[in-house]
PDB file of C-alpha atoms and ligand atoms in Angstrom:
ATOM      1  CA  UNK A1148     112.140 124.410  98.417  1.00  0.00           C
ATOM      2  CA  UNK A1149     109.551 121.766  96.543  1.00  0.00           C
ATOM      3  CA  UNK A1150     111.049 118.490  97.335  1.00  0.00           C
ATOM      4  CA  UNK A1151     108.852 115.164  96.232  1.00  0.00           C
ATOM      5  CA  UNK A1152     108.713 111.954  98.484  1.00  0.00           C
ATOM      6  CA  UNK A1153     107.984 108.528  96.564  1.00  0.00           C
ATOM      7  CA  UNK A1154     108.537 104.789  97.806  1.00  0.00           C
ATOM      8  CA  UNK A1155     107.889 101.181  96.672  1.00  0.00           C
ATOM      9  CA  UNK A1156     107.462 101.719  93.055  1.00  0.00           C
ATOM     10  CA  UNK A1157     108.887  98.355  92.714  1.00  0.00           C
ATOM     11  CA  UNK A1158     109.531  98.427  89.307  1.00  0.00           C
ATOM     12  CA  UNK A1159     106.601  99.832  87.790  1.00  0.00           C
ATOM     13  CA  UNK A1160     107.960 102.759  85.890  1.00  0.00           C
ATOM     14  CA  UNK A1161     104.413 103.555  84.661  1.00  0.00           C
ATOM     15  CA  UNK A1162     103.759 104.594  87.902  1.00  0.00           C
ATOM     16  CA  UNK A1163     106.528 106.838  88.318  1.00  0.00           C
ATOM     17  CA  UNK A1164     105.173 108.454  85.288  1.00  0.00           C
ATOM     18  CA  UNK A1165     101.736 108.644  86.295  1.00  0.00           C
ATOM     19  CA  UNK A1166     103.540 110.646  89.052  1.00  0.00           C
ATOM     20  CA  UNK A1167     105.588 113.434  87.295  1.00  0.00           C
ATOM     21  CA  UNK A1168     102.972 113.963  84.882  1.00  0.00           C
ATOM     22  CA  UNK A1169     100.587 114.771  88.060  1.00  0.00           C
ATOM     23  CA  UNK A1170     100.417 118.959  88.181  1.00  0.00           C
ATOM     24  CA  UNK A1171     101.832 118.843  91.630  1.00  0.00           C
ATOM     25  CA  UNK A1172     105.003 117.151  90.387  1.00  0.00           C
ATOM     26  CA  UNK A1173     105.965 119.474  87.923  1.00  0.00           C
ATOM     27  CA  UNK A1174     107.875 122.265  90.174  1.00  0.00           C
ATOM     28  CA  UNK A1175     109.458 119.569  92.195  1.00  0.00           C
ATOM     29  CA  UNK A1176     113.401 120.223  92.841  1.00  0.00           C
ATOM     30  CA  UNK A1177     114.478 117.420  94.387  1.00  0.00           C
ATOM     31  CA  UNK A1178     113.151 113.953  95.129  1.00  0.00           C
ATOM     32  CA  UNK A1179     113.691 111.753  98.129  1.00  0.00           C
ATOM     33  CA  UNK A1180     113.178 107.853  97.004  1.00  0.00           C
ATOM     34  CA  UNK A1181     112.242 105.603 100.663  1.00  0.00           C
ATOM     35  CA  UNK A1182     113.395 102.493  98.672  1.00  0.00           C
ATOM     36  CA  UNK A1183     112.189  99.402  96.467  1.00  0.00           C
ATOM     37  CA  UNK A1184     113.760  99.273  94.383  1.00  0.00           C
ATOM     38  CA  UNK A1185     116.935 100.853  93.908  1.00  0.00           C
ATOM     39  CA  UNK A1186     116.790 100.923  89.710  1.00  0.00           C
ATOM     40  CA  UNK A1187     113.479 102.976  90.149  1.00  0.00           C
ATOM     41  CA  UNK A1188     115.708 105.741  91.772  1.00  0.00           C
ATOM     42  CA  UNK A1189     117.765 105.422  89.093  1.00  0.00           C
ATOM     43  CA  UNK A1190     115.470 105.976  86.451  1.00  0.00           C
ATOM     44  CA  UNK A1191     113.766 108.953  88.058  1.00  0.00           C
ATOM     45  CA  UNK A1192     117.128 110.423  87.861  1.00  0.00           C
ATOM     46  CA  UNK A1193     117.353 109.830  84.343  1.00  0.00           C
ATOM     47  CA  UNK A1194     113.614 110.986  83.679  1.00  0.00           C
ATOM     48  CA  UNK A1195     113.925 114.096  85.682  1.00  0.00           C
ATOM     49  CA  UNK A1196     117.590 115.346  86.017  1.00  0.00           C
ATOM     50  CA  UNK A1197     116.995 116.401  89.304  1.00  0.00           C
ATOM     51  CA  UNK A1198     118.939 115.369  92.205  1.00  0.00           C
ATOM     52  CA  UNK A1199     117.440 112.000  93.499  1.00  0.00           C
ATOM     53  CA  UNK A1200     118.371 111.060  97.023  1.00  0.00           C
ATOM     54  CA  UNK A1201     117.802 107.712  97.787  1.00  0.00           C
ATOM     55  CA  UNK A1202     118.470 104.834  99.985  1.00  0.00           C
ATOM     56  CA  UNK A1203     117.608 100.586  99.805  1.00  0.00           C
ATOM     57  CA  UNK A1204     114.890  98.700 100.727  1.00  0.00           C
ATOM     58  CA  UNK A1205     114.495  95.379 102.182  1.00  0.00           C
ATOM     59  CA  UNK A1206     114.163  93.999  98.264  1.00  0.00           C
ATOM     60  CA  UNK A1207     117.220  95.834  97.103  1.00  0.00           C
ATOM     61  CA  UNK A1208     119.260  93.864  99.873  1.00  0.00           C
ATOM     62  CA  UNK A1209     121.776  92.967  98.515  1.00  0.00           C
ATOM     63  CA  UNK A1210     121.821  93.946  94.914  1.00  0.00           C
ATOM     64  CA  UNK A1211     121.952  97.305  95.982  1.00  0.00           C
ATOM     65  CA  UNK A1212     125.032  99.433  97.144  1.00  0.00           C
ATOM     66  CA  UNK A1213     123.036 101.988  98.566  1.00  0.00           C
ATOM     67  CA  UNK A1214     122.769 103.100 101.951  1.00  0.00           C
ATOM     68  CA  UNK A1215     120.162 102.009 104.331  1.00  0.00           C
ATOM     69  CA  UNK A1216     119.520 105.474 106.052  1.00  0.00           C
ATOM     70  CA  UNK A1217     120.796 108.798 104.798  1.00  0.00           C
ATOM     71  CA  UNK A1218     120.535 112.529 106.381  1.00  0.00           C
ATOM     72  CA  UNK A1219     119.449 115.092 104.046  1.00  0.00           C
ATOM     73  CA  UNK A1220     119.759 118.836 104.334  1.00  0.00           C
ATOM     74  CA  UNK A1221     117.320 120.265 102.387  1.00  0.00           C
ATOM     75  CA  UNK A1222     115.431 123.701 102.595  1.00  0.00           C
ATOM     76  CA  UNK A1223     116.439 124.440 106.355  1.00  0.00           C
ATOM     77  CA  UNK A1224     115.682 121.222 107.475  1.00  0.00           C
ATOM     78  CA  UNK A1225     117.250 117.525 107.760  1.00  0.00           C
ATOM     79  CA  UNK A1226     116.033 114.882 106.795  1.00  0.00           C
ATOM     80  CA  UNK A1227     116.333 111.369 107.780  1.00  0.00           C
ATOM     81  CA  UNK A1228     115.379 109.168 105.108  1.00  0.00           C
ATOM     82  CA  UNK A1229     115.241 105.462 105.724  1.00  0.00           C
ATOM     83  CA  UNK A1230     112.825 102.609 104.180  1.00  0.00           C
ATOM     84  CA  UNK A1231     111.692 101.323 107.662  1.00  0.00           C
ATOM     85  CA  UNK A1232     111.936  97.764 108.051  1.00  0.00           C
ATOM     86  CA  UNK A1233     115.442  97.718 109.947  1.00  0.00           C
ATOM     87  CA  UNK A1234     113.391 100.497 112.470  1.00  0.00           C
ATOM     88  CA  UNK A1235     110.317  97.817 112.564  1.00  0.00           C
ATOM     89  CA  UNK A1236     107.581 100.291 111.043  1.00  0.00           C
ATOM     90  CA  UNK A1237     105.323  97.739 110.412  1.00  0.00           C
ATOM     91  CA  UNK A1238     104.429  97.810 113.916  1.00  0.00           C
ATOM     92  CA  UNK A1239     105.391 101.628 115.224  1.00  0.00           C
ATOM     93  CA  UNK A1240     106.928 104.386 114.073  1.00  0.00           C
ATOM     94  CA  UNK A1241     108.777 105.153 117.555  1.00  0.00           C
ATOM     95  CA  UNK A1242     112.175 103.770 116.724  1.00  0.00           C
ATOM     96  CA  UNK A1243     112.436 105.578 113.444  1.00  0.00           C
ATOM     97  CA  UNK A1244     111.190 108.882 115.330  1.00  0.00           C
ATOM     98  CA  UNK A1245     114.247 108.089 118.245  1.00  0.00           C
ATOM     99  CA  UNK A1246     116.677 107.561 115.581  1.00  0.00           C
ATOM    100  CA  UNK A1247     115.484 111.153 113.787  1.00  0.00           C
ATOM    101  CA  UNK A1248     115.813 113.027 117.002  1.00  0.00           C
ATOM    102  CA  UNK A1249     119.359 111.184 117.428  1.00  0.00           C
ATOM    103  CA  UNK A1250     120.521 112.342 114.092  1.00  0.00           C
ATOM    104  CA  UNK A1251     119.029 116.056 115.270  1.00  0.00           C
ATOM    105  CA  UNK A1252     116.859 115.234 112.098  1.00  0.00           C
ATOM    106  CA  UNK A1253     113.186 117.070 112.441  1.00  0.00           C
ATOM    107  CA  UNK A1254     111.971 114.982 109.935  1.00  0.00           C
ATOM    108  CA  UNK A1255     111.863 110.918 109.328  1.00  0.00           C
ATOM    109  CA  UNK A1256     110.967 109.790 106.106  1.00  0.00           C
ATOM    110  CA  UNK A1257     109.972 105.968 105.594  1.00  0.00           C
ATOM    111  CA  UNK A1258     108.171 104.152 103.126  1.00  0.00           C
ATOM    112  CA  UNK A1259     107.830  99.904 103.339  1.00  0.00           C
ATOM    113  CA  UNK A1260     104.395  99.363 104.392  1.00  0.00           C
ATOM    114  CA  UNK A1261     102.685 101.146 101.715  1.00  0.00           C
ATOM    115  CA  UNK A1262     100.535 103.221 103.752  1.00  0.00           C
ATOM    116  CA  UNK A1263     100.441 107.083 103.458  1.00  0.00           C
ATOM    117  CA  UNK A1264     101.317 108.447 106.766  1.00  0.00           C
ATOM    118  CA  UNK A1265     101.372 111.814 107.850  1.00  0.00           C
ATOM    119  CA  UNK A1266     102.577 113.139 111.146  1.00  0.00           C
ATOM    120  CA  UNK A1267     103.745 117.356 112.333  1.00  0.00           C
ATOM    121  CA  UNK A1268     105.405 117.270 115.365  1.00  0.00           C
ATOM    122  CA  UNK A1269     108.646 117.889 116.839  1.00  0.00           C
ATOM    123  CA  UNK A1270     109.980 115.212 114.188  1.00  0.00           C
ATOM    124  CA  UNK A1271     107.678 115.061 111.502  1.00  0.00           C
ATOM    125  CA  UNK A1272     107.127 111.560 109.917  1.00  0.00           C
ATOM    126  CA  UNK A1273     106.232 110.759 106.669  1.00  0.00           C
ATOM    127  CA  UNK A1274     105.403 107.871 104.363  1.00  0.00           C
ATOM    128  CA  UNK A1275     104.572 108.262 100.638  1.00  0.00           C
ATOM    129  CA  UNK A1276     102.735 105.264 100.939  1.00  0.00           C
ATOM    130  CA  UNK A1277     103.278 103.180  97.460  1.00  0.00           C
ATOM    131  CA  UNK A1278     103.554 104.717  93.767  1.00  0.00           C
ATOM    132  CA  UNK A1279     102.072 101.239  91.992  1.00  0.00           C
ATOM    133  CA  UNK A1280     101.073  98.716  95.172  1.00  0.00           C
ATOM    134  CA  UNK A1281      98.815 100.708  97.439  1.00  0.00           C
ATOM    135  CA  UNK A1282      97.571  98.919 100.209  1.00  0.00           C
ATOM    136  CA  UNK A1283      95.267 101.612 101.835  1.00  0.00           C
ATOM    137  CA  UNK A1284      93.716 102.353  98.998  1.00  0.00           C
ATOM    138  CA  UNK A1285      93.162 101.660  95.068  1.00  0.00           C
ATOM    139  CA  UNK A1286      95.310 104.505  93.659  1.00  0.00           C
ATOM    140  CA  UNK A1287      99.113 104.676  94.514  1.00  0.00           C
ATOM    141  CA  UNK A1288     100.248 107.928  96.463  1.00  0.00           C
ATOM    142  CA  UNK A1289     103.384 110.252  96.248  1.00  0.00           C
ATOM    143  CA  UNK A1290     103.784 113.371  98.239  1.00  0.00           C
ATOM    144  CA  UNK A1291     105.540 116.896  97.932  1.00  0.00           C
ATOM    145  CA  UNK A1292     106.654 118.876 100.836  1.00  0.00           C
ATOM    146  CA  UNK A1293     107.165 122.593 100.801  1.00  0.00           C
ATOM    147  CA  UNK A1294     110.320 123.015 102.768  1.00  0.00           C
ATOM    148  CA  UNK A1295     111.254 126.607 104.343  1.00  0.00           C
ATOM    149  CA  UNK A1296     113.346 127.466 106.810  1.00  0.00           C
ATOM    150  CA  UNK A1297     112.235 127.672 110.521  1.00  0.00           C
ATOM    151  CA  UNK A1298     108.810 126.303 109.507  1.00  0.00           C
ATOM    152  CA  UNK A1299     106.787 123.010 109.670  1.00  0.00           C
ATOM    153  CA  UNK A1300     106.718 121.285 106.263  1.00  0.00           C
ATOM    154  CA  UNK A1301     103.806 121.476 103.908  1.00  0.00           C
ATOM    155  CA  UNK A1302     103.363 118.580 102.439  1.00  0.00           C
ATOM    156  CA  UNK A1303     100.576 117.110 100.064  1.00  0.00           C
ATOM    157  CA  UNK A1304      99.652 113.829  99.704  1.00  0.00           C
ATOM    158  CA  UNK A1305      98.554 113.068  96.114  1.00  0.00           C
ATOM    159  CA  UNK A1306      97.123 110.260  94.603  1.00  0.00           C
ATOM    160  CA  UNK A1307      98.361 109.164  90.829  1.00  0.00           C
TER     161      UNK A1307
HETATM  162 MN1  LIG B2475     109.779  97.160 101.468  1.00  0.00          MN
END
């Protein structure tokens, strides 16, 4: 299963176009939104009409009803998907990676300080990085992750 992984659009729905017009985008079934802001989740649900699971980030709080961490099952594997800043990931990505293996989640996926991160191990971590307000680089970043069964995740990160 083709799942996509975006965070921090923060409004900028151009962005989120940018995105799902990119080639890699187009087979996607299922996207996983790491938070700010909530409406943007909302809208890619509209744009897409694909299942968009999503939780809040700090500036949804507290506007937003959603959930601050969710598990996922998705193509043989779960999925904890969280925006970060209540597991401090501006400084390490340890507590969000205890919290995973916790949940018996093999892979963490936070967004927040709009840095693409990418990380296999026994949980995988991910971050997106940010759709419209990059901060480790000029052009904003989305990923997809091939999800099978029994298998490490593939996952692409692609810049809009
Ligand atoms: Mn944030």
């Amino acid at each position: 299963m083709k799942v996509g992984i975006v965070s921090d659009s923060h409004g900028n729905t151009n962005a989120l176009d940018a995105m799902l017009q990119h080639p890699a985008a187009v087979d996607v079934e299922a996207w996983l939104f790491a938070g700010d802001i909530a409406m943007d989740a909302e809208y890619l649900e509209m744009v897409t009409d694909l299942p968009v699971i999503k939780v809040a980030g700090n500036n949804d709080w507290p506007m937003s009803r959603l959930e601050d961490t969710v598990i996922a099952q998705l193509g043989g594997h779960r999925i904890l998907l969280t925006h970060g800043h209540l597991y401090g990931v501006g400084f390490s990505t340890q507590n969000l990676v205890l919290a995973a293996a916790e949940q018996a989640a093999d892979i963490a996926i936070y967004g927040h300080t709009h840095v693409a991160d990418v990380s296999i191990g026994e949980v995988t971590v991910l971050n997106p990085g940010s759709v419209a307000r990059p901060r480790d680089a000029s052009r904003g970043s989305f990923m997809v992750a091939e999800l099978v069964p029994e298998q490490q995740p593939v996952v692409q990160l692609i810049r809009i």
